Each structure stands twice: as C-alpha cells, then as structure tokens.
C-alpha cells in the first residue's frame, strides 16, 4: 500500500519533511542577519528569537535543537572580538534556554560584515504543526507584536547625526526615541512561543511571522498560499509609540503605514476564527502581559492582501506609565 505524503510547500516559514519513521516530520528553519542594535547580548537574544519565530509561525512550540551561525567582522580588533563575540553567544544561548532548547553546535567564520543567526530543528507529529493554508471568509487577522522596530532603531542611530535628527526632532524628543528603542529591543527579543501555543488552543487557520518584507509583504505571501479563494484586508496598524509620526516626518522613506517597513523578529500574523480572536488576544495578555491586536479580516478574493487607505494607527502603549516600558 502506497501512502501519499503531501509534499509540503516551500512558501512557508519552515521546511517540513516527512520522515521514514512512524509518521514523524522534520521541521527546520534557518535565518541570519546583520546587527540591528548596539548591545551585543541583546543582539544575540534577538537573533535567536528570530530563528525560532519561523517554527512558532507554524504552530511548533518545541524546538529540539539549535545551531548558531556567526560571522565575525574582519574590521573588529582582537579586543573588540574578545568582548563582543562571547556576549552575542551568551544572548543567543540564554534565549534558546528560555525557549526550552539548547545550542549544540554551529559555525563561526570571519567575514567583512558581522552576521548572526542559526538553525532551529524539531521532530514532531503532524498534529503539532499548523499548515498555514486554511483561512476562510469571516476569519480575522491578529498581530502579536507592534510594528515600527526598524523606524525605532534608525531614529536611535540618528540621535548622533544632526542632519537626520533635525528632520524628526519636530515630532519626537530624544527621550521618546530612547524609549522607543528600548521598546523595540524588548519586543524583538521576546519569543513568539506563547503566541504559537495559543494558536492550537484557539484553532488558528494559519500564520506567518512579520519580518523583512514588512506587514504587507508577509500578509501577501500568506494570502497567496491559501487553499480557499480569500483575500486579507488590514484596517489597524499597532505601532511602537511615536514611530508613526517619525515615519511620516521622513516622507516615504520607511513606508511604515504602507506596510513595507521591514521588521526584525516581529510578531505572528494569525488567521483566527472570528469568534475565537478576542479570547486569543485576552489569553495572550493574561499569560504574557503583552497585547495582541485584531488588525484585519479575511474576505472573499483572489489570494491578495491590502491595507485600507487610511488605516487606524494604534499607539503602543496607548499611554506612558512611569518607570514601565509598556
């Protein structure tokens, strides 16, 4: 008897390979990028969270093994290397530990640019992952982290560049920018693991993580892979406080409100049954003390995604609390 195993497509966040043994699958993902923040320890954490995010996007909550991939910049002095590299590695390992997994190997090379990333691997049963192709008309779209990480990181760099700073100082104070940068770092280093676990509890129909192609790019990619003839319409954009104003002040440079601004280690974009979505958001807030937002709907269509003309900007957090980040 020949059992047909569906060849699971490459359009997803992780590769899924049916194994020869007892109905198990190998789920694997790899990711690496350049430093986005100036703290090496946080950079390691962010890189690890970003690798794991692709597993979480498929509803896989356990990672069995990780490898670390490091490119050490030729431009670093011996001293810089000795300080920076162990910190990056410690951040990466701490994040892996937080995710309940460990780093058992990898590769370090010398490279003109500093790069940091890795591989995440899980062996699981088919009920442990959610193939992201089941959205139906009437579903809603939920986003689990605010947008604006790239804007926040850039604005923070511009504190040192008077010509750039002059362009945005009309809309933000340097205190605003420093706070946004702290929020962006905190958000990027946070694991999407609880978000992934709750996808099962609330019957998610599929998800992706929002990273380098921006919210719209990833929404379009997810829409393209749906079995049903559906389209995604996004109405709300949750953005790290003050970053929408910064993006506007920079003209069309970031394209944040158009959905094209790259995010680093962004949230999960999840298709949920309408009647489950509010409970999902409530549950994630209860467990993590971080918000999630209903940002759009699934309607009949030809597998595309769009953001409405004047989306509602949700400032995150809505109001400042003394001594608290969010």
XYZ file of N, CA and C in Angstrom, residues 172-304:
399
model
N 9.392 64.278 17.692
C 9.761 63.464 18.865
C 10.898 64.107 19.662
N 10.894 63.817 20.950
C 12.023 64.238 21.791
C 13.052 63.108 21.797
N 14.272 63.421 22.247
C 15.245 62.328 22.290
C 14.853 61.285 23.336
N 14.144 61.730 24.366
C 13.620 60.785 25.363
C 12.626 59.797 24.714
N 11.745 60.323 23.852
C 10.796 59.471 23.106
C 11.544 58.405 22.297
N 12.615 58.840 21.632
C 13.361 57.951 20.751
C 14.083 56.868 21.557
N 14.665 57.271 22.681
C 15.360 56.289 23.518
C 14.371 55.243 24.051
N 13.193 55.719 24.435
C 12.167 54.812 24.955
C 11.689 53.849 23.844
N 11.501 54.402 22.647
C 11.058 53.573 21.518
C 12.101 52.495 21.197
N 13.372 52.879 21.302
C 14.468 51.935 21.041
C 14.467 50.819 22.083
N 14.259 51.174 23.348
C 14.162 50.157 24.410
C 12.975 49.225 24.159
N 11.862 49.816 23.747
C 10.672 49.007 23.457
C 10.915 48.080 22.275
N 11.560 48.608 21.250
C 11.854 47.795 20.070
C 12.752 46.622 20.452
N 13.790 46.890 21.255
C 14.695 45.819 21.693
C 13.952 44.759 22.488
N 13.125 45.210 23.411
C 12.350 44.290 24.249
C 11.428 43.420 23.375
N 10.781 44.063 22.411
C 9.846 43.367 21.523
C 10.577 42.352 20.642
N 11.702 42.768 20.061
C 12.448 41.893 19.152
C 13.020 40.667 19.869
N 13.369 40.837 21.160
C 13.976 39.734 21.912
C 12.935 38.780 22.495
N 11.673 39.178 22.428
C 10.612 38.358 23.008
C 10.242 37.199 22.086
N 10.118 36.028 22.669
C 9.780 34.838 21.884
C 8.302 34.837 21.488
N 8.017 34.316 20.308
C 6.622 34.153 19.876
C 6.050 32.804 20.330
N 6.614 32.253 21.392
C 6.259 30.886 21.788
C 4.843 30.774 22.361
N 4.467 31.694 23.239
C 3.105 31.666 23.806
C 2.091 31.899 22.690
N 2.407 32.827 21.796
C 1.536 33.109 20.647
C 1.299 31.833 19.835
N 2.367 31.035 19.681
C 2.268 29.788 18.914
C 1.443 28.734 19.658
N 1.672 28.646 20.970
C 0.944 27.656 21.766
C -0.559 27.937 21.712
N -0.921 29.210 21.795
C -2.338 29.593 21.796
C -2.992 29.417 20.422
N -2.195 29.341 19.368
C -2.758 29.079 18.041
C -3.519 27.750 18.038
N -2.991 26.771 18.740
C -3.659 25.458 18.810
C -4.950 25.547 19.622
N -4.850 26.232 20.764
C -5.994 26.337 21.662
C -7.175 27.046 20.992
N -6.875 28.034 20.135
C -7.952 28.826 19.522
C -8.143 28.520 18.033
N -7.696 27.339 17.616
C -7.984 26.837 16.261
C -7.569 27.764 15.128
N -6.314 28.220 15.190
C -5.802 29.093 14.123
C -5.837 28.368 12.782
N -6.103 29.122 11.729
C -6.159 28.568 10.378
C -4.857 28.790 9.615
N -3.860 29.352 10.295
C -2.574 29.579 9.645
C -1.942 30.862 10.141
N -0.640 30.958 9.995
C 0.075 32.141 10.473
C 1.394 32.299 9.733
N 1.986 33.467 9.894
C 3.342 33.726 9.422
C 3.955 34.717 10.391
N 5.280 34.884 10.340
C 5.852 35.935 11.187
C 6.195 37.147 10.331
N 6.112 38.309 10.943
C 6.319 39.560 10.224
C 7.776 39.975 10.394
N 8.542 39.852 9.310
C 9.956 40.197 9.380
C 10.347 41.092 8.208
N 11.351 40.693 7.445
C 11.987 41.591 6.484
C 11.149 42.190 5.373
N 10.014 41.558 5.034
C 9.192 42.119 3.947
C 8.091 43.046 4.454
N 8.093 43.307 5.764
C 7.076 44.190 6.313
C 5.733 43.484 6.441
N 4.804 44.136 7.117
C 3.495 43.531 7.377
C 2.790 43.125 6.090
N 2.750 44.027 5.111
C 2.001 43.741 3.885
C 2.663 42.630 3.080
N 3.986 42.661 2.989
C 4.705 41.633 2.244
C 4.413 40.239 2.780
N 4.434 40.105 4.099
C 4.182 38.796 4.694
C 2.707 38.418 4.623
N 1.829 39.404 4.736
C 0.386 39.146 4.587
C 0.092 38.649 3.170
N 0.731 39.259 2.174
C 0.523 38.844 0.784
C 1.034 37.429 0.554
N 2.179 37.132 1.138
C 2.737 35.792 0.992
C 1.823 34.733 1.618
N 1.278 35.055 2.787
C 0.364 34.132 3.461
C -0.912 33.959 2.635
N -1.439 35.072 2.115
C -2.673 35.024 1.316
C -2.489 34.156 0.066
N -1.329 34.278 -0.545
C -1.025 33.568 -1.788
C -1.082 32.046 -1.614
N -0.823 31.589 -0.391
C -0.749 30.140 -0.167
C -2.034 29.524 0.382
N -3.118 30.285 0.378
C -4.367 29.752 0.915
C -5.063 28.810 -0.070
N -5.699 27.772 0.480
C -6.455 26.829 -0.355
C -7.731 27.494 -0.881
N -8.376 28.284 -0.010
C -9.637 28.926 -0.394
C -9.368 30.248 -1.122
N -10.392 30.689 -1.865
C -10.267 31.963 -2.582
C -10.584 33.107 -1.631
N -9.545 33.565 -0.945
C -9.724 34.595 0.066
C -8.715 35.724 -0.149
N -9.004 36.873 0.444
C -8.042 37.965 0.493
C -8.040 38.563 1.888
N -6.942 39.188 2.238
C -6.800 39.804 3.552
C -6.918 41.316 3.432
N -7.703 41.899 4.337
C -7.802 43.360 4.379
C -7.407 43.830 5.770
N -6.403 44.712 5.823
C -5.875 45.192 7.100
C -6.364 46.610 7.371
N -6.965 46.809 8.561
C -7.544 48.107 8.922
C -6.758 48.846 9.999
N -6.088 48.087 10.865
C -5.423 48.674 12.036
C -3.929 48.399 12.010
N -3.149 49.400 12.383
C -1.706 49.215 12.466
C -1.216 49.577 13.869
N -0.951 48.582 14.719
C -0.373 48.861 16.027
C 1.114 49.205 15.831
N 1.515 50.359 16.339
C 2.890 50.826 16.107
C 3.507 51.273 17.429
N 4.789 50.957 17.627
C 5.507 51.444 18.807
C 5.305 52.956 18.915
N 4.939 53.418 20.111
C 4.533 54.811 20.332
C 5.478 55.809 19.663
N 4.897 56.781 18.974
C 5.584 57.898 18.320
C 6.276 57.531 16.999
N 6.358 56.250 16.691
C 7.117 55.872 15.490
C 6.357 56.135 14.191
N 5.026 56.171 14.267
C 4.247 56.521 13.066
C 4.542 57.976 12.685
N 4.648 58.831 13.699
C 4.957 60.251 13.456
C 6.356 60.413 12.869
N 7.303 59.640 13.388
C 8.668 59.693 12.863
C 8.680 59.252 11.397
N 7.989 58.159 11.121
C 7.935 57.651 9.749
C 7.334 58.691 8.801
N 6.271 59.353 9.256
C 5.639 60.391 8.433
C 6.584 61.559 8.185
N 7.311 61.951 9.235
C 8.239 63.081 9.124
C 9.367 62.796 8.143
N 9.610 61.523 7.878
C 10.676 61.140 6.950
C 10.150 60.943 5.532
N 8.975 61.463 5.257
C 8.409 61.306 3.919
C 8.089 59.846 3.677
N 8.519 59.326 2.542
C 8.150 57.949 2.226
C 9.272 56.963 2.468
N 10.257 57.391 3.247
C 11.459 56.587 3.407
C 11.201 55.186 3.975
N 10.384 55.103 5.017
C 10.164 53.805 5.662
C 8.988 53.034 5.080
N 8.004 53.762 4.560
C 6.771 53.124 4.076
C 6.116 52.264 5.160
N 6.187 52.737 6.396
C 5.623 52.006 7.527
C 4.112 51.856 7.380
N 3.426 52.958 7.057
C 1.963 52.924 7.013
C 1.450 52.239 5.745
N 2.368 52.032 4.786
C 2.009 51.274 3.586
C 2.269 49.779 3.799
N 2.886 49.442 4.954
C 3.119 48.032 5.273
C 4.410 47.457 4.726
N 5.311 48.336 4.246
C 6.548 47.828 3.636
C 7.779 47.958 4.515
N 7.641 48.569 5.684
C 8.809 48.753 6.534
C 9.246 47.403 7.111
N 10.510 47.012 6.879
C 10.963 45.712 7.407
C 10.883 45.704 8.930
N 10.492 44.579 9.484
C 10.538 44.399 10.933
C 11.621 43.371 11.226
N 12.201 43.468 12.391
C 13.134 42.433 12.837
C 12.469 41.662 13.970
N 12.434 40.336 13.849
C 11.839 39.492 14.882
C 10.472 40.037 15.301
N 9.614 40.255 14.299
C 8.284 40.814 14.544
C 7.312 39.771 15.089
N 6.053 40.169 15.184
C 5.042 39.292 15.768
C 4.522 38.263 14.784
N 3.630 37.406 15.267
C 2.940 36.480 14.375
C 1.694 37.162 13.821
N 1.439 36.952 12.551
C 0.202 37.385 11.903
C -0.627 36.116 11.728
N -1.766 36.065 12.418
C -2.512 34.806 12.540
C -3.936 34.952 12.018
N -4.376 33.950 11.246
C -5.788 33.880 10.838
C -6.543 33.058 11.875
N -7.506 33.681 12.513
C -8.278 33.005 13.559
C -9.767 33.074 13.253
N -10.516 32.054 13.675
C -11.973 32.142 13.553
C -12.453 33.385 14.306
N -13.388 34.096 13.725
C -13.837 35.377 14.284
C -14.227 35.283 15.760
N -14.930 34.178 16.096
C -15.445 34.063 17.469
C -14.339 33.708 18.479
N -13.145 33.355 18.007
C -12.052 32.980 18.902
C -11.032 34.103 19.104
N -11.024 35.073 18.206
C -9.929 36.041 18.156
C -9.804 36.898 19.416
N -10.937 37.390 19.918
C -10.885 38.247 21.106
C -10.361 37.461 22.305
N -10.791 36.202 22.414
C -10.336 35.346 23.510
C -8.831 35.065 23.384
N -8.369 34.887 22.152
C -6.941 34.689 21.913
C -6.145 35.886 22.447
N -6.569 37.077 22.062
C -5.871 38.301 22.477
C -5.886 38.459 23.998
N -7.015 38.143 24.595
C -7.162 38.247 26.043
C -6.227 37.260 26.749
N -6.170 36.058 26.208
C -5.357 34.990 26.794
C -3.863 35.324 26.731
N -3.427 35.840 25.587
C -2.009 36.167 25.435
C -1.629 37.286 26.403
N -2.559 38.227 26.596
C -2.294 39.333 27.515
C -2.235 38.824 28.959
N -3.104 37.869 29.267
C -3.123 37.283 30.607
C -1.811 36.545 30.889
N -1.338 35.782 29.904
C -0.142 34.970 30.115
C 1.162 35.749 30.045
N 1.212 36.754 29.175
C 2.489 37.417 28.909
C 2.539 38.878 29.334
N 1.386 39.459 29.637
C 1.293 40.900 29.882
C 1.728 41.728 28.671
N 1.566 41.157 27.503
C 1.763 41.913 26.261
C 0.474 41.838 25.465
N 0.173 42.907 24.746
C -1.068 42.954 23.965
C -0.934 42.239 22.623
N -2.055 41.787 22.100
C -2.169 41.404 20.691
C -3.380 42.144 20.139
N -3.434 42.323 18.821
C -4.481 43.158 18.227
C -5.161 42.467 17.060
N -6.465 42.696 16.949
C -7.179 42.289 15.736
C -6.944 43.406 14.720
N -6.280 43.072 13.615
C -5.887 44.144 12.686
C -6.590 44.087 11.336
N -7.339 43.011 11.088
C -7.989 42.952 9.781
C -8.908 41.755 9.646
N -9.389 41.549 8.430
C -10.350 40.485 8.166
C -9.964 39.672 6.924
N -10.560 38.488 6.839
C -10.415 37.648 5.655
C -11.733 37.724 4.892
N -11.657 38.135 3.630
C -12.870 38.232 2.813
C -12.690 37.390 1.548
N -13.776 37.255 0.779
C -13.665 36.518 -0.477
C -12.753 37.303 -1.417
N -11.899 36.596 -2.137
C -10.979 37.321 -3.018
C -10.023 36.397 -3.741
N -9.006 37.003 -4.366
C -8.099 36.205 -5.196
C -6.699 36.085 -4.597
N -6.671 35.789 -3.292
C -5.416 35.487 -2.576
C -4.423 36.649 -2.586
N -4.944 37.832 -2.281
C -4.077 39.009 -2.153
C -4.284 39.602 -0.766
